[in-house]
PDB file of C-alpha atoms in Angstrom:
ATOM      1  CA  UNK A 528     -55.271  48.477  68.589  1.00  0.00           C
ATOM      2  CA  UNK A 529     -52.391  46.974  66.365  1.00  0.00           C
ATOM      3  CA  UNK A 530     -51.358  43.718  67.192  1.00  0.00           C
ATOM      4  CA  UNK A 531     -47.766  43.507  66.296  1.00  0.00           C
ATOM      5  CA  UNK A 532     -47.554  39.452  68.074  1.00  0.00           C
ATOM      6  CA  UNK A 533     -49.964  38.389  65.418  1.00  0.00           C
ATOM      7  CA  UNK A 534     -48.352  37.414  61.795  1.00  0.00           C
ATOM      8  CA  UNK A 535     -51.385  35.708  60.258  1.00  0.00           C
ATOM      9  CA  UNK A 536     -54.955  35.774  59.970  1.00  0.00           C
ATOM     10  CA  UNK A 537     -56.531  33.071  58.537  1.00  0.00           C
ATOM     11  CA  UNK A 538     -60.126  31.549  57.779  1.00  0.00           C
ATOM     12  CA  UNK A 539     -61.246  28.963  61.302  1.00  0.00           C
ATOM     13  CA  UNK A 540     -62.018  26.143  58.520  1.00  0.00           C
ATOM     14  CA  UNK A 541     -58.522  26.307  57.033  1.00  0.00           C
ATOM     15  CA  UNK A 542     -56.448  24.879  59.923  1.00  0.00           C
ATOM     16  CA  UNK A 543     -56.308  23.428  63.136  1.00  0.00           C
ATOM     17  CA  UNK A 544     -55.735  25.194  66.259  1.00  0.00           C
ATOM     18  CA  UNK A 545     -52.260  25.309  67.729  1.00  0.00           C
ATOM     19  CA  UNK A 546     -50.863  27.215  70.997  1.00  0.00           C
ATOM     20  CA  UNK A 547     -50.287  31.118  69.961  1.00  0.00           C
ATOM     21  CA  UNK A 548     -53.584  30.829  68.184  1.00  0.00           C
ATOM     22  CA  UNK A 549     -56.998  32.830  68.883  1.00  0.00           C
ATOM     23  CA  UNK A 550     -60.478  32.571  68.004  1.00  0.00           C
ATOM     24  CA  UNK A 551     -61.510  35.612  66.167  1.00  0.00           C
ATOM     25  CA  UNK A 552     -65.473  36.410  66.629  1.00  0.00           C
ATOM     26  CA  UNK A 553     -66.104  39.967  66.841  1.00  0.00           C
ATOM     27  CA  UNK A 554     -62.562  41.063  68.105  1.00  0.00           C
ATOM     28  CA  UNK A 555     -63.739  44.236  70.362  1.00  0.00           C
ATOM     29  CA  UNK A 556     -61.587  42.583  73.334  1.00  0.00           C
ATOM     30  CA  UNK A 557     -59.051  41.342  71.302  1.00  0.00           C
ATOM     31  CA  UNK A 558     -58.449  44.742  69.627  1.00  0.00           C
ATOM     32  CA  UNK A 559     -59.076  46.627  72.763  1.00  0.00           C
ATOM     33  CA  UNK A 560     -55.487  45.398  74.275  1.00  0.00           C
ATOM     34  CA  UNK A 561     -52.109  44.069  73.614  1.00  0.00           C
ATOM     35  CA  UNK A 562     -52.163  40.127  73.548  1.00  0.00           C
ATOM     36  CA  UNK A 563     -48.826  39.347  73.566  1.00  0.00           C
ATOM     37  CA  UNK A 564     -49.315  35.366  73.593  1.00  0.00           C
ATOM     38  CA  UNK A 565     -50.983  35.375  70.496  1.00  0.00           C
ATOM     39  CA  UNK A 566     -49.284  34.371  67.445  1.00  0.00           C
ATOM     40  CA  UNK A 567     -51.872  33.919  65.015  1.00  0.00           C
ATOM     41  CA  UNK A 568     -55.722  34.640  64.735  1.00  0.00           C
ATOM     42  CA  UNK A 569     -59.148  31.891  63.731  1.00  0.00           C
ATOM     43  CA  UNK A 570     -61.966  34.108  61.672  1.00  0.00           C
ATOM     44  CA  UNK A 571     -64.703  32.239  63.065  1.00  0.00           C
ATOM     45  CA  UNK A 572     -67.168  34.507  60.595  1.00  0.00           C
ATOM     46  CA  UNK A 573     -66.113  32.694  57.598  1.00  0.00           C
ATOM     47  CA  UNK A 574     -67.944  29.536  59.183  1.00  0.00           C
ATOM     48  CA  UNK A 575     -71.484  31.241  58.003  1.00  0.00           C
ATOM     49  CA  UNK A 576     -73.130  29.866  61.444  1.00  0.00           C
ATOM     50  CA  UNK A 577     -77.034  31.339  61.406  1.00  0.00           C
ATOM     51  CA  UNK A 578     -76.918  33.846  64.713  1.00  0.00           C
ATOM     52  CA  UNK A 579     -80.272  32.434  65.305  1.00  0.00           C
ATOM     53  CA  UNK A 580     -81.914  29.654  65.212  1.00  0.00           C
ATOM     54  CA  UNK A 581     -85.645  28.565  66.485  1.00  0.00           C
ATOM     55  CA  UNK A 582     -84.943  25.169  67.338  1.00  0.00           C
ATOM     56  CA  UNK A 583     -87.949  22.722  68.734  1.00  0.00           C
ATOM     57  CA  UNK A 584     -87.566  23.436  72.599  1.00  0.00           C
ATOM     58  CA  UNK A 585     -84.962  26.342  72.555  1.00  0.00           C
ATOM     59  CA  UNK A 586     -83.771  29.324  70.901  1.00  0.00           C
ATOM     60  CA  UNK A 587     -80.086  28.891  69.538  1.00  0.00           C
ATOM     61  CA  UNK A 588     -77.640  32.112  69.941  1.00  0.00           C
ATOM     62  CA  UNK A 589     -74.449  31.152  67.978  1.00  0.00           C
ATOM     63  CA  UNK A 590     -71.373  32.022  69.214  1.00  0.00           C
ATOM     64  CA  UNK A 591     -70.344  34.439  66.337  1.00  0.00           C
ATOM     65  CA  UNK A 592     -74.316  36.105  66.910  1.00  0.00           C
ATOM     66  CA  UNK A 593     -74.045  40.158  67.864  1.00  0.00           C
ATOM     67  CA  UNK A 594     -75.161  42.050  70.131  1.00  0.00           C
ATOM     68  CA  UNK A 595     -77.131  43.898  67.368  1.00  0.00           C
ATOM     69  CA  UNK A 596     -78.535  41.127  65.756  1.00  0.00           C
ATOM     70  CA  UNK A 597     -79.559  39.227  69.192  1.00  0.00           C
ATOM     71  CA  UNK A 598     -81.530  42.171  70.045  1.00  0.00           C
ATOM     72  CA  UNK A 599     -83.038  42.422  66.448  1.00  0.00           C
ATOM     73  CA  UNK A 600     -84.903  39.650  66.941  1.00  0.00           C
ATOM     74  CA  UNK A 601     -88.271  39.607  66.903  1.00  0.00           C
ATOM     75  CA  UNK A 602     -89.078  37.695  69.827  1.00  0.00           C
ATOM     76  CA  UNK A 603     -92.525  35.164  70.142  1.00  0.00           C
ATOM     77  CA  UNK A 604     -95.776  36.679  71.786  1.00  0.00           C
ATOM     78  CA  UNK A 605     -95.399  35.132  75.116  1.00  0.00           C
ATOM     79  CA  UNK A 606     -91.132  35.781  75.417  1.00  0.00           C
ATOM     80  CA  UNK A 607     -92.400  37.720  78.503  1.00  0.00           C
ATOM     81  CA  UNK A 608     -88.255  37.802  79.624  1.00  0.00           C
ATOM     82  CA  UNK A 609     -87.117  39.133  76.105  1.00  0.00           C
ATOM     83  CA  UNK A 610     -86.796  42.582  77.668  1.00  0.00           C
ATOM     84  CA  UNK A 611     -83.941  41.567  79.292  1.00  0.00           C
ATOM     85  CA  UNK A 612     -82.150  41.387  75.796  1.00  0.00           C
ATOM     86  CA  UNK A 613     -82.294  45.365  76.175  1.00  0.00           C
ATOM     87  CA  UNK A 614     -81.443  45.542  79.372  1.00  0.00           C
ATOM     88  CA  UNK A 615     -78.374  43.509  79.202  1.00  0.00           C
ATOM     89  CA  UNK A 616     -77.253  44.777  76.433  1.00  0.00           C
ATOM     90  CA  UNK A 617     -77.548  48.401  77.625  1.00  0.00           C
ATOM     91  CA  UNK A 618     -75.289  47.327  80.514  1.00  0.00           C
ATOM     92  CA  UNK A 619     -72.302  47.151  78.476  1.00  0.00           C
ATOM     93  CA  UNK A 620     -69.288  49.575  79.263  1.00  0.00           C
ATOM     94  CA  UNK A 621     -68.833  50.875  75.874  1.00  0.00           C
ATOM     95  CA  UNK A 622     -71.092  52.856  73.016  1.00  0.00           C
ATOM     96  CA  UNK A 623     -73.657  51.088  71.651  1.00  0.00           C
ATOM     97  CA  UNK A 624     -72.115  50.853  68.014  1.00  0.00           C
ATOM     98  CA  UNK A 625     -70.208  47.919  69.719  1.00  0.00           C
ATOM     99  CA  UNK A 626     -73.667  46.436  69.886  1.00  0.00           C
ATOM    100  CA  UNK A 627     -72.624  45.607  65.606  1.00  0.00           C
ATOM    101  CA  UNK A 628     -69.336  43.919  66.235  1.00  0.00           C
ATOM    102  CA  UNK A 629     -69.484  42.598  69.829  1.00  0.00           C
ATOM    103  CA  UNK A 630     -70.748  38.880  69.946  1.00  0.00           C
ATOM    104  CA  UNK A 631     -72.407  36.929  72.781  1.00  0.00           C
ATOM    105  CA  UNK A 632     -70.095  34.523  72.797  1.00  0.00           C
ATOM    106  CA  UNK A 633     -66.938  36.221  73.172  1.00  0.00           C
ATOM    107  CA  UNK A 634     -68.703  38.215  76.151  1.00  0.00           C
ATOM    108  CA  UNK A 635     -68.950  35.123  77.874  1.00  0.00           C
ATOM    109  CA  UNK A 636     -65.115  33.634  76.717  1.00  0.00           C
ATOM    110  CA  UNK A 637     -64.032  36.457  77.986  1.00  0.00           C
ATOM    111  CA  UNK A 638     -65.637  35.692  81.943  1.00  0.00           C
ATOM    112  CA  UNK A 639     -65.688  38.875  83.342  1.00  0.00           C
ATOM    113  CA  UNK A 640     -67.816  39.230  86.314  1.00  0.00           C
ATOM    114  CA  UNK A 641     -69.711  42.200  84.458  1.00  0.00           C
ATOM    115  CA  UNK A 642     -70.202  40.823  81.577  1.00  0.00           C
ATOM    116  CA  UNK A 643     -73.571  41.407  80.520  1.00  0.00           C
ATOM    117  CA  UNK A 644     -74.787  38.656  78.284  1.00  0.00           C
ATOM    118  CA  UNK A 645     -72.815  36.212  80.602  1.00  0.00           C
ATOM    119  CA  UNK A 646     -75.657  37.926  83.142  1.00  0.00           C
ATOM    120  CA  UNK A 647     -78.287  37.904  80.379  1.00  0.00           C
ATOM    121  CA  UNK A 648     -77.748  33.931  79.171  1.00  0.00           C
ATOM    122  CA  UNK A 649     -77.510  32.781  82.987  1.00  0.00           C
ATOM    123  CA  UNK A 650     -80.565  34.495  84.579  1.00  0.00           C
ATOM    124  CA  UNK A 651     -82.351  32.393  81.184  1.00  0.00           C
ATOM    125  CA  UNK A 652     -80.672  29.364  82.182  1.00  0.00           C
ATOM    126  CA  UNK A 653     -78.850  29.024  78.760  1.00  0.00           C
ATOM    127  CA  UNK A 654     -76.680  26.163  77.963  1.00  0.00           C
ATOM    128  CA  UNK A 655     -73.250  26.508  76.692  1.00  0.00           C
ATOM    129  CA  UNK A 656     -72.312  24.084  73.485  1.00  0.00           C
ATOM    130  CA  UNK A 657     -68.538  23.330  73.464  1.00  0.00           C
ATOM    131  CA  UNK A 658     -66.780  22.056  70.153  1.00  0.00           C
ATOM    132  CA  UNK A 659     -62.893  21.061  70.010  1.00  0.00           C
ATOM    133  CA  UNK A 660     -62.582  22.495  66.840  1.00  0.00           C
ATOM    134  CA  UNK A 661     -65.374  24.683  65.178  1.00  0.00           C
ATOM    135  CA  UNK A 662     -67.407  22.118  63.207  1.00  0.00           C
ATOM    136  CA  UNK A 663     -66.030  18.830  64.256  1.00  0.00           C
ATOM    137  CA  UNK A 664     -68.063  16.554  66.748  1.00  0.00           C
ATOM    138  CA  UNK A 665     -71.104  16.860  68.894  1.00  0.00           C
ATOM    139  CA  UNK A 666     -68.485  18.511  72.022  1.00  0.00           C
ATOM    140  CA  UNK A 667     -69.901  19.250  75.025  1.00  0.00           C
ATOM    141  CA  UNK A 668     -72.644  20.990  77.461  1.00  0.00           C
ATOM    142  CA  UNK A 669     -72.176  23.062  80.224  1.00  0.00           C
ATOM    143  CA  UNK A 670     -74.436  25.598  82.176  1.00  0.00           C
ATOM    144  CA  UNK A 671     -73.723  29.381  81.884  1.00  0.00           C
ATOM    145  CA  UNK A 672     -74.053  29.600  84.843  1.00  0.00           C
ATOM    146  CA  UNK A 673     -71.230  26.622  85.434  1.00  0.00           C
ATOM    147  CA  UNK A 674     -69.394  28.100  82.634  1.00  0.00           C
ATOM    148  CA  UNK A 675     -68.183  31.245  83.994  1.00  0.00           C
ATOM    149  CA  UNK A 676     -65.929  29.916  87.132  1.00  0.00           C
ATOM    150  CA  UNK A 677     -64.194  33.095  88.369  1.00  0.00           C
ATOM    151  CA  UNK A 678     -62.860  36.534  87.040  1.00  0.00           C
ATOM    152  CA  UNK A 679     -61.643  35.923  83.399  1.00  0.00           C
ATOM    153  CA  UNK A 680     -61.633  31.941  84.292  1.00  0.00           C
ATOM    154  CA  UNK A 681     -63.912  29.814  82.205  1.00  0.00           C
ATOM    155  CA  UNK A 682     -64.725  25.945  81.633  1.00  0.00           C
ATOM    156  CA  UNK A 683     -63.085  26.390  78.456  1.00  0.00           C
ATOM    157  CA  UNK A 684     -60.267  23.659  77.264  1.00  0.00           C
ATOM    158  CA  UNK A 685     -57.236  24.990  74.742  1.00  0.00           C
ATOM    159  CA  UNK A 686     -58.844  24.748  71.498  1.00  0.00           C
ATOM    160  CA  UNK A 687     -62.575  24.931  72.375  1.00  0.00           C
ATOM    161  CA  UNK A 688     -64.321  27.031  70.621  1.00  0.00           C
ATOM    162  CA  UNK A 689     -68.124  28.150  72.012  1.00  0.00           C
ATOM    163  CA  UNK A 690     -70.790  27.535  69.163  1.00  0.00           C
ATOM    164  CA  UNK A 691     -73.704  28.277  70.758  1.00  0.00           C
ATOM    165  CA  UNK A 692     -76.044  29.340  73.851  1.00  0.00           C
ATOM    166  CA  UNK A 693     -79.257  26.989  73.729  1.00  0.00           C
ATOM    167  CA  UNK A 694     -81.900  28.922  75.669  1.00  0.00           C
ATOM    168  CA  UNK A 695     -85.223  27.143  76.933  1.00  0.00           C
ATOM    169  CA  UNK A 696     -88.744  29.100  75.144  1.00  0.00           C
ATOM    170  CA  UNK A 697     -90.043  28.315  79.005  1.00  0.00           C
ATOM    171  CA  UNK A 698     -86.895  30.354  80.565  1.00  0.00           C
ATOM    172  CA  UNK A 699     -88.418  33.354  78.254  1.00  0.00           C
ATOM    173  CA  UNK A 700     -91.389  33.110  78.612  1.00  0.00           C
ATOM    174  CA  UNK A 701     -90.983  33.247  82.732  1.00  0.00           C
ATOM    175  CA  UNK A 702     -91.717  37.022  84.467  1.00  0.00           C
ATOM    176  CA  UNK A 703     -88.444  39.155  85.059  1.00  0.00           C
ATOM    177  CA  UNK A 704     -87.317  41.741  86.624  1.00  0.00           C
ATOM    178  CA  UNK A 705     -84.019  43.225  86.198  1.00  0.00           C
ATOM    179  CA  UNK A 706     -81.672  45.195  88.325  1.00  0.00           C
ATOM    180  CA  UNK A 707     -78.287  47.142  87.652  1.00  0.00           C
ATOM    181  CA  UNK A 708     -76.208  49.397  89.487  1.00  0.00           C
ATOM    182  CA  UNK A 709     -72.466  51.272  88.771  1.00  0.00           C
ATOM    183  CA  UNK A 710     -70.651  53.431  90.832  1.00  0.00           C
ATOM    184  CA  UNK A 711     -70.539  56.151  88.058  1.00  0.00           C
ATOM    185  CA  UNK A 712     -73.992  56.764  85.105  1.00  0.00           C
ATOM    186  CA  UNK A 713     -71.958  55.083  82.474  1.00  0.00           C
ATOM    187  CA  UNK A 714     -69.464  52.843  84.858  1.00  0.00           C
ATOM    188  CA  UNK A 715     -68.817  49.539  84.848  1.00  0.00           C
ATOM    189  CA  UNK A 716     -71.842  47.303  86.075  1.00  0.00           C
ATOM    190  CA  UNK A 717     -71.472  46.851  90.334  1.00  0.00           C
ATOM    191  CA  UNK A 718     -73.962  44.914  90.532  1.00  0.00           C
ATOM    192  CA  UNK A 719     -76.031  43.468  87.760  1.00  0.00           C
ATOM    193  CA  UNK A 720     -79.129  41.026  89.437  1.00  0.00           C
ATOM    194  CA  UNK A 721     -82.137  39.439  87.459  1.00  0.00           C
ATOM    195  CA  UNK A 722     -85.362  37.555  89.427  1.00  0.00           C
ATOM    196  CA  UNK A 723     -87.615  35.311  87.325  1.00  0.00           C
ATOM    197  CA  UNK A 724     -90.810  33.397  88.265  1.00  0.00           C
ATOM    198  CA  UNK A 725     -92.285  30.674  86.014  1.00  0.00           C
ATOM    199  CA  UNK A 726     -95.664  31.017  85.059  1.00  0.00           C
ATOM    200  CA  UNK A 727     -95.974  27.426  85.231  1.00  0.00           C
ATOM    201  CA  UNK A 728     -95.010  26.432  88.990  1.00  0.00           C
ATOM    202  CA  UNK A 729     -94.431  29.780  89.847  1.00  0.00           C
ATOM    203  CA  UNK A 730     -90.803  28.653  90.855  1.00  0.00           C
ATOM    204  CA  UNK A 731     -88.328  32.074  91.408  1.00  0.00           C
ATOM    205  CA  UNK A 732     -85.389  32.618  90.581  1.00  0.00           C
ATOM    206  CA  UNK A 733     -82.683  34.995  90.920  1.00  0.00           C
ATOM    207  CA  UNK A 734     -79.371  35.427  89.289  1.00  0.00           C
ATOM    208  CA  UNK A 735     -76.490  37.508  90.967  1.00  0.00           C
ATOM    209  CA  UNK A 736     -73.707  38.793  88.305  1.00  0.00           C
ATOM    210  CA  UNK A 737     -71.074  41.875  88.213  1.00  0.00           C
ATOM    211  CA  UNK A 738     -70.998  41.532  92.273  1.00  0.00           C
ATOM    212  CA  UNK A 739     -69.319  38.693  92.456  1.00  0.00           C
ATOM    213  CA  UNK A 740     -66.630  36.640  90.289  1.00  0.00           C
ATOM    214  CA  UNK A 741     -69.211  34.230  88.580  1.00  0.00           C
ATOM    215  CA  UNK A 742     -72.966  33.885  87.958  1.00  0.00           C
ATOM    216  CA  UNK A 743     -74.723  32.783  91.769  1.00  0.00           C
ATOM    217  CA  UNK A 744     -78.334  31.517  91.355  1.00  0.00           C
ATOM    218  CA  UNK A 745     -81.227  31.226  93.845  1.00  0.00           C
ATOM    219  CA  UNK A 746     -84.176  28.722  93.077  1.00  0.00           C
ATOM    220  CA  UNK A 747     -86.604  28.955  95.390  1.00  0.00           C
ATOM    221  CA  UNK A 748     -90.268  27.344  95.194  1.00  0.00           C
ATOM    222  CA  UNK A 749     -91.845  30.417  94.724  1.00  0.00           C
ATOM    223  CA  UNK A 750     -91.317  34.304  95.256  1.00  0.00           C
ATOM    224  CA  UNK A 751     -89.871  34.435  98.908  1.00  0.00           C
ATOM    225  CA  UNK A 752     -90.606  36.926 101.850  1.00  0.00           C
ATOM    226  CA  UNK A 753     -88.387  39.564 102.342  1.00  0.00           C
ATOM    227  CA  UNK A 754     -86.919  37.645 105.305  1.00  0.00           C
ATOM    228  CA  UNK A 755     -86.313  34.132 103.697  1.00  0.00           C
ATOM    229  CA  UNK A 756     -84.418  35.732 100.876  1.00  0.00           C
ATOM    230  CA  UNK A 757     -82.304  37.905 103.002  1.00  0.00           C
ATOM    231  CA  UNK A 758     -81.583  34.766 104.581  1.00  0.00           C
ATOM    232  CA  UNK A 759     -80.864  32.611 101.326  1.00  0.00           C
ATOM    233  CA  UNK A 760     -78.866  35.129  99.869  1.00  0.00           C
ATOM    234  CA  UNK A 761     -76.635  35.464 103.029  1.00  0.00           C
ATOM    235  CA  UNK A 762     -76.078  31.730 103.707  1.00  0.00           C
ATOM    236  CA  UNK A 763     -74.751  31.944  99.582  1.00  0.00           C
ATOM    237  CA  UNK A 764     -72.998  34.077  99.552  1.00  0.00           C
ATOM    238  CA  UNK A 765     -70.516  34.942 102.819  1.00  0.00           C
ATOM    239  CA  UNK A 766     -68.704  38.660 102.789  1.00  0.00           C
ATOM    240  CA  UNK A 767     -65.505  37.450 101.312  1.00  0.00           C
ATOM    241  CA  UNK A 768     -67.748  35.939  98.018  1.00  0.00           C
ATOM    242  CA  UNK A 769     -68.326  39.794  96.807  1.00  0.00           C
ATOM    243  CA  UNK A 770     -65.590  40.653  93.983  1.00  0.00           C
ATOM    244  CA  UNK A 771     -63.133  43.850  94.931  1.00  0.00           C
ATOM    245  CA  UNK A 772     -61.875  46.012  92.092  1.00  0.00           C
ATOM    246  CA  UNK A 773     -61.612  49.619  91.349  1.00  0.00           C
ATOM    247  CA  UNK A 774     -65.768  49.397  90.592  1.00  0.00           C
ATOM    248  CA  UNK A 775     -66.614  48.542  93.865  1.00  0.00           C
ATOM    249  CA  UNK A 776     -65.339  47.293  97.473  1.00  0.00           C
ATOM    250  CA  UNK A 777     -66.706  44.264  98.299  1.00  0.00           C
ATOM    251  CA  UNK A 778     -69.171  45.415 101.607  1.00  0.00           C
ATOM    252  CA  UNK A 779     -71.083  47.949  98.709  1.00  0.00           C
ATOM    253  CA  UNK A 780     -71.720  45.278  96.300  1.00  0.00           C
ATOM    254  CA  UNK A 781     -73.035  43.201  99.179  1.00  0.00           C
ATOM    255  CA  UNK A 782     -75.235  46.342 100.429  1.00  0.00           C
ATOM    256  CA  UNK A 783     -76.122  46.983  96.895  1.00  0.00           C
ATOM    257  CA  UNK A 784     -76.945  43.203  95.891  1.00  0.00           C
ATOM    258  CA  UNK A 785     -79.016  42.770  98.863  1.00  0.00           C
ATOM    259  CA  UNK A 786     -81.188  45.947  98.036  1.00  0.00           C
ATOM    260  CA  UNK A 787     -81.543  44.740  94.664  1.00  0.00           C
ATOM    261  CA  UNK A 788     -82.392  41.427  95.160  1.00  0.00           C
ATOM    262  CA  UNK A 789     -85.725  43.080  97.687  1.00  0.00           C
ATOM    263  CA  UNK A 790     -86.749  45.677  94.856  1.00  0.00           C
ATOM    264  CA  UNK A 791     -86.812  42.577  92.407  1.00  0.00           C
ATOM    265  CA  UNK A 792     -88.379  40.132  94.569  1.00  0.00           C
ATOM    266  CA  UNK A 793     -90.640  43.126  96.040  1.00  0.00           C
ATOM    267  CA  UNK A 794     -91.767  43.430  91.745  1.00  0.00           C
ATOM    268  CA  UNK A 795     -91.919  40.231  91.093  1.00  0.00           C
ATOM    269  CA  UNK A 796     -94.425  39.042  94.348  1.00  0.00           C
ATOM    270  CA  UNK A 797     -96.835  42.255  92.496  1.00  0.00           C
ATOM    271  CA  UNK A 798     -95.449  44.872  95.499  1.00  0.00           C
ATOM    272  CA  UNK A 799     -94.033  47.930  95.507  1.00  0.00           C
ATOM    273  CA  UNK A 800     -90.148  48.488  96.030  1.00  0.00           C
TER     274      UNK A 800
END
């Protein structure tokens, strides 16, 4: 889509950021409607940022890193949760050539309670790294899971610009099991959940996404009984928590997310669902 509000385009190094201004990663939401309050545009590409980097404790997704190139990667021996890279990324409303343009960070920017590698970063408890301006400063940490704060609402500041998603090698190399359902084959994710459990204190987790308006987690000691995390999940998350749109009323995500949650923690405890 043409955006007739926008009179320049220029390079994220060349300037500083003013109100009217935009971040420009891989531009498939920014293209895909009118935005009216933007003036001007910030080509983050011309920064050259590596989409990934193999740091000592934690892989490093930039910001500007694709979809395509994310799940290019060839992941480490024991990255047992690396499948969820496909998985996520097949939950996407929209062909998979967007996989080429589409980065990780503007999925999460954006905040949408479907958005898949919002869903995908989370459930590997990746850690967002804030910057003022692009390459200025150390900026700021913050959870995904924190990140996200409702639908389209973010812990983002004017001017902030996300430069990476630091992901843990011990959130990857956990067990997963993943979970996704839409009211329609190729709809709009419902109800996106993903369990882990840590090979190393056998510690479970599960991360709710698309259902509700941000990221809800469960850490539990180890895989619980069907019971106790019927129970967990209910004291979490009351009927009013489940997000209402055209994809969904509210009482079928709950249905749906509480099904979900038993088939994964049903895998995940070596059962059958």
């Amino acid at each position: 889509m043409d955006l007739n509000s926008v009179d320049e385009v220029r390079p994220a190094t060349a300037t500083d950021w003013r109100p009217g201004d935009a971040w420009l990663g891989g531009g498939t939401f920014l293209f895909s409607e009118p935005q009216p309050h933007v003036s001007r545009l910030l080509d983050l590409k011309d920064l050259g940022w590596p989409p990934l980097v193999r740091r000592s404790d934690h892989l490093e997704i930039a910001g500007t890193c694709t979809v395509a190139q994310l799940r290019a990667l060839e992941p480490d021996p024991d990255w047992a949760s690396f499948a969820l890279v496909d998985q996520c990324s097949r939950a996407f409303l929209a062909s998979f050539k967007i996989w080429n343009e589409a980065t990780v960070g503007g999925n999460l920017c954006n905040g949408l309670p479907a958005g898949p590698m919002i869903s995908l970063t989370a459930a590997l408890d990746g850690e967002c790294v804030l910057r003022a301006a692009p390459d200025r400063g150390p900026g700021r940490t913050v959870p995904v899971a924190e990140f996200v704060t409702g639908n389209g609402l973010k812990q983002l500041e004017p001017g902030e610009v996300l430069r990476a998603v630091r992901v843990p090698y011990r959130a990857l190399r956990r067990r997963s099991a993943f979970r996704q359902v839409s009211l329609t084959p190729h709809g709009r994710s419902a109800a996106l959940l993903v369990g882990t459990s840590d090979p190393v204190d056998g510690a479970f987790t599960l991360t709710v996404t698309a259902s509700t308006p941000r990221p809800v987690q469960l850490r539990l000691p180890s895989v619980p009984s069907a019971e106790a995390l019927r129970t967990a999940l209910s004291d979490r998350l009351a009927p009013e928590d489940y997000f209402d749109d055209m994809h969904g009323h509210p009482r079928w995500r709950r249905h749906v997310t509480h099904l979900l949650a038993e088939q994964i923690r049903a895998e995940l405890s070596g059962g059958t669902t």
